[in-house]
Amino acid sequence: MAVSVKEAAEHYGLKIGRGDMACCPFHNDRTPSMKLNEDYFYCFGCGATGDVIDFVARLFNLSSYAAAQKLAYDFGIDPDKPPAAAALRKPKYPLAKAFQREELHCRRVLCDYLHLLENWKVQHAPKSPDDTIDDCFVEACQMLDYIEDLVDILTFADLEVRLKTVDMLQKDGMIDRLEERLKRLEKEVDAHDKTKIG
Ligand SMILES: [Zn+2]
């Protein structure tokens, strides 16, 4: 939504002076103590703050949704189809949001896998020198350090490194394959447990 707090405040009758300051409509303000920024307002007198929807909601005593509708209507943003408040609150950095989601997803899958490997390393360890080496044990030995490193990177590394890592993990499809496999294994374990109980 293109309406800034300042535009809305002006439209609804606030006098905006130097430094984008105005008399606060939310308390008995004699000298301008409300600062109107692009995205939010802040009153140094009473502490009132919020975005453009909050401003209109409070000014006209409306719900956020009704305030969003009023804004859409008053500013001629397709009044036939007033958008929902959620649609008006466009995230400022949609890419950052998307990245955070991807990163969380990668970390979750890797952590699940890490726990599995840790279990395998203990449970499938050979009990005596004559035991045949279990595949799960081998995989745990081979992969543990690498997966641990990846989790560390996604948790502690600089943003640039994390971006590259998430990109790499998704590009080669590793995360998707891993997630599929973990789901499959979980089902097998469930089935196994059920037959045990039954
Ligand atoms: Zn105030």
CSV table of C-alpha atoms and ligand atoms in Angstrom, one decimal:
chain,number,residue,atom,x,y,z
A,1,MET,CA,0.0,0.0,0.0
A,2,ALA,CA,1.4,3.3,-1.1
A,3,VAL,CA,-0.1,5.6,1.6
A,4,SER,CA,2.4,6.8,4.1
A,5,VAL,CA,1.5,7.7,7.7
A,6,LYS,CA,2.3,11.3,6.8
A,7,GLU,CA,0.0,11.3,3.8
A,8,ALA,CA,-2.8,9.8,5.8
A,9,ALA,CA,-2.3,12.2,8.7
A,10,GLU,CA,-2.4,15.2,6.3
A,11,HIS,CA,-5.5,13.8,4.5
A,12,TYR,CA,-7.4,13.5,7.8
A,13,GLY,CA,-6.6,17.1,8.8
A,14,LEU,CA,-3.4,17.1,10.8
A,15,LYS,CA,-1.2,20.1,10.3
A,16,ILE,CA,2.3,18.9,9.6
A,17,GLY,CA,5.1,21.3,10.3
A,18,ARG,CA,8.9,21.3,10.2
A,19,GLY,CA,10.6,18.0,10.6
A,20,ASP,CA,7.4,16.1,9.9
A,21,MET,CA,6.1,17.0,13.3
A,22,ALA,CA,2.4,17.5,14.1
A,23,CYS,CA,0.2,18.0,17.2
A,24,CYS,CA,-0.8,14.6,18.5
A,25,PRO,CA,-4.5,13.9,18.0
A,26,PHE,CA,-4.3,11.3,20.8
A,27,HIS,CA,-3.5,13.5,23.7
A,28,ASN,CA,-4.1,17.2,24.5
A,29,ASP,CA,-1.0,18.4,22.6
A,30,ARG,CA,-0.2,22.1,22.5
A,31,THR,CA,3.1,21.9,20.7
A,32,PRO,CA,3.8,19.3,17.9
A,33,SER,CA,5.1,16.2,19.6
A,34,MET,CA,4.2,13.6,17.1
A,35,LYS,CA,6.7,12.6,14.5
A,36,LEU,CA,5.3,11.2,11.2
A,37,ASN,CA,7.6,8.9,9.3
A,38,GLU,CA,6.9,7.0,6.1
A,39,ASP,CA,6.1,3.8,7.9
A,40,TYR,CA,5.1,4.7,11.4
A,41,PHE,CA,4.2,7.5,13.8
A,42,TYR,CA,5.6,8.2,17.2
A,43,CYS,CA,4.4,10.7,19.8
A,44,PHE,CA,7.0,12.0,22.2
A,45,GLY,CA,4.3,13.2,24.5
A,46,CYS,CA,2.1,10.2,25.1
A,47,GLY,CA,4.1,7.4,23.4
A,48,ALA,CA,1.4,6.6,20.8
A,49,THR,CA,3.0,4.7,17.9
A,50,GLY,CA,2.1,2.4,15.1
A,51,ASP,CA,1.8,2.2,11.3
A,52,VAL,CA,-0.7,3.9,9.0
A,53,ILE,CA,-3.4,1.4,9.8
A,54,ASP,CA,-3.0,1.8,13.5
A,55,PHE,CA,-3.1,5.6,13.0
A,56,VAL,CA,-6.4,5.5,11.2
A,57,ALA,CA,-7.8,2.9,13.5
A,58,ARG,CA,-7.1,5.0,16.5
A,59,LEU,CA,-8.1,8.3,14.9
A,60,PHE,CA,-11.6,7.0,14.0
A,61,ASN,CA,-11.9,4.3,16.6
A,62,LEU,CA,-12.0,1.5,14.1
A,63,SER,CA,-10.7,-2.1,14.0
A,64,SER,CA,-7.6,-2.6,11.9
A,65,TYR,CA,-9.6,-4.2,9.2
A,66,ALA,CA,-12.1,-1.4,9.0
A,67,ALA,CA,-9.2,1.1,9.1
A,68,ALA,CA,-7.6,-0.6,6.2
A,69,GLN,CA,-10.9,-0.5,4.3
A,70,LYS,CA,-11.3,3.1,5.0
A,71,LEU,CA,-7.8,3.9,3.8
A,72,ALA,CA,-8.4,1.9,0.6
A,73,TYR,CA,-11.6,3.8,0.1
A,74,ASP,CA,-10.4,7.3,0.9
A,75,PHE,CA,-7.3,6.9,-1.2
A,76,GLY,CA,-9.1,5.4,-4.1
A,77,ILE,CA,-7.4,2.0,-4.0
A,78,ASP,CA,-10.1,-0.1,-5.8
A,79,PRO,CA,-13.0,0.8,-3.4
A,80,ASP,CA,-15.0,-2.1,-4.9
A,81,LYS,CA,-12.6,-4.6,-3.6
A,82,PRO,CA,-11.2,-3.2,-0.3
A,83,PRO,CA,-8.1,-5.2,0.4
A,84,ALA,CA,-7.7,-6.9,3.8
A,85,ALA,CA,-5.4,-5.4,6.3
A,86,ALA,CA,-3.0,-8.2,5.7
A,87,ALA,CA,-2.7,-7.3,2.1
A,88,LEU,CA,-2.0,-3.7,2.9
A,89,ARG,CA,0.7,-4.6,5.3
A,90,LYS,CA,3.2,-5.7,2.7
A,91,PRO,CA,6.4,-6.9,4.2
A,92,LYS,CA,9.1,-4.4,3.5
A,93,TYR,CA,11.7,-7.0,2.6
A,94,PRO,CA,9.8,-9.9,1.1
A,95,LEU,CA,13.1,-11.6,0.0
A,96,ALA,CA,14.4,-11.5,3.6
A,97,LYS,CA,11.2,-13.1,4.8
A,98,ALA,CA,11.5,-15.8,2.2
A,99,PHE,CA,15.1,-16.4,3.0
A,100,GLN,CA,14.3,-16.7,6.8
A,101,ARG,CA,11.7,-19.3,6.0
A,102,GLU,CA,14.0,-21.3,3.8
A,103,GLU,CA,16.8,-21.1,6.3
A,104,LEU,CA,14.6,-22.3,9.1
A,105,HIS,CA,13.4,-25.2,7.0
A,106,CYS,CA,16.9,-26.2,6.1
A,107,ARG,CA,18.0,-26.0,9.7
A,108,ARG,CA,15.0,-28.0,10.9
A,109,VAL,CA,15.7,-30.8,8.4
A,110,LEU,CA,19.4,-30.9,9.1
A,111,CYS,CA,18.8,-31.0,12.9
A,112,ASP,CA,16.4,-33.9,12.5
A,113,TYR,CA,18.9,-35.7,10.5
A,114,LEU,CA,21.7,-34.9,13.0
A,115,HIS,CA,19.7,-36.4,15.8
A,116,LEU,CA,19.0,-39.5,13.8
A,117,LEU,CA,22.7,-39.9,13.0
A,118,GLU,CA,23.6,-39.5,16.7
A,119,ASN,CA,21.2,-42.2,17.6
A,120,TRP,CA,22.4,-44.5,14.9
A,121,LYS,CA,26.0,-44.0,15.9
A,122,VAL,CA,25.2,-45.4,19.4
A,123,GLN,CA,22.4,-47.9,18.6
A,124,HIS,CA,24.0,-49.5,15.6
A,125,ALA,CA,27.6,-49.5,16.8
A,126,PRO,CA,29.2,-52.9,16.5
A,127,LYS,CA,29.1,-54.7,19.8
A,128,SER,CA,32.1,-56.9,19.2
A,129,PRO,CA,35.0,-56.9,16.7
A,130,ASP,CA,33.4,-59.8,14.8
A,131,ASP,CA,30.1,-58.0,14.2
A,132,THR,CA,29.3,-57.0,10.6
A,133,ILE,CA,29.3,-53.2,10.3
A,134,ASP,CA,25.8,-51.8,10.1
A,135,ASP,CA,25.0,-49.4,7.2
A,136,CYS,CA,23.4,-47.0,9.6
A,137,PHE,CA,26.6,-46.9,11.7
A,138,VAL,CA,28.7,-46.3,8.6
A,139,GLU,CA,26.5,-43.4,7.5
A,140,ALA,CA,26.5,-41.9,10.9
A,141,CYS,CA,30.4,-42.0,11.0
A,142,GLN,CA,30.6,-40.5,7.5
A,143,MET,CA,28.0,-37.8,7.8
A,144,LEU,CA,27.9,-36.6,11.4
A,145,ASP,CA,30.7,-34.0,11.2
A,146,TYR,CA,29.5,-32.6,7.9
A,147,ILE,CA,25.9,-32.2,9.0
A,148,GLU,CA,27.0,-30.7,12.3
A,149,ASP,CA,29.1,-28.2,10.4
A,150,LEU,CA,26.1,-27.2,8.2
A,151,VAL,CA,23.9,-26.7,11.3
A,152,ASP,CA,26.7,-24.6,12.9
A,153,ILE,CA,27.0,-22.5,9.7
A,154,LEU,CA,23.2,-21.9,9.5
A,155,THR,CA,23.2,-20.9,13.2
A,156,PHE,CA,26.3,-18.8,13.6
A,157,ALA,CA,27.8,-17.8,10.3
A,158,ASP,CA,27.5,-14.3,8.7
A,159,LEU,CA,24.5,-13.7,6.6
A,160,GLU,CA,26.4,-13.9,3.3
A,161,VAL,CA,27.7,-17.4,4.2
A,162,ARG,CA,24.2,-18.5,5.3
A,163,LEU,CA,22.7,-17.2,2.1
A,164,LYS,CA,25.2,-19.2,0.0
A,165,THR,CA,24.7,-22.3,2.2
A,166,VAL,CA,20.9,-22.3,1.9
A,167,ASP,CA,21.2,-21.7,-1.8
A,168,MET,CA,23.6,-24.7,-2.2
A,169,LEU,CA,21.4,-27.0,-0.1
A,170,GLN,CA,18.4,-26.2,-2.1
A,171,LYS,CA,20.0,-26.1,-5.5
A,172,ASP,CA,21.3,-29.7,-5.3
A,173,GLY,CA,18.0,-30.9,-3.8
A,174,MET,CA,19.7,-32.3,-0.8
A,175,ILE,CA,17.2,-30.8,1.7
A,176,ASP,CA,14.2,-32.1,-0.2
A,177,ARG,CA,15.7,-35.6,-0.5
A,178,LEU,CA,16.6,-35.7,3.1
A,179,GLU,CA,13.2,-34.5,4.2
A,180,GLU,CA,11.5,-37.2,2.1
A,181,ARG,CA,13.9,-39.9,3.5
A,182,LEU,CA,13.3,-38.7,7.1
A,183,LYS,CA,9.6,-38.9,6.7
A,184,ARG,CA,9.9,-42.4,5.2
A,185,LEU,CA,12.1,-43.6,8.0
A,186,GLU,CA,9.8,-42.2,10.6
A,187,LYS,CA,6.9,-44.1,9.1
A,188,GLU,CA,9.0,-47.3,9.1
A,189,VAL,CA,9.9,-46.8,12.8
A,190,ASP,CA,6.2,-46.2,13.6
A,191,ALA,CA,5.2,-49.3,11.8
A,192,HIS,CA,8.0,-51.2,13.5
A,193,ASP,CA,6.9,-50.0,16.9
A,194,LYS,CA,3.3,-51.0,16.2
A,195,THR,CA,4.2,-54.5,15.3
A,196,LYS,CA,6.2,-54.8,18.4
A,197,ILE,CA,3.4,-53.7,20.6
A,198,GLY,CA,0.9,-55.8,18.7
B,1,ZN,ZN,0.4,12.1,21.9
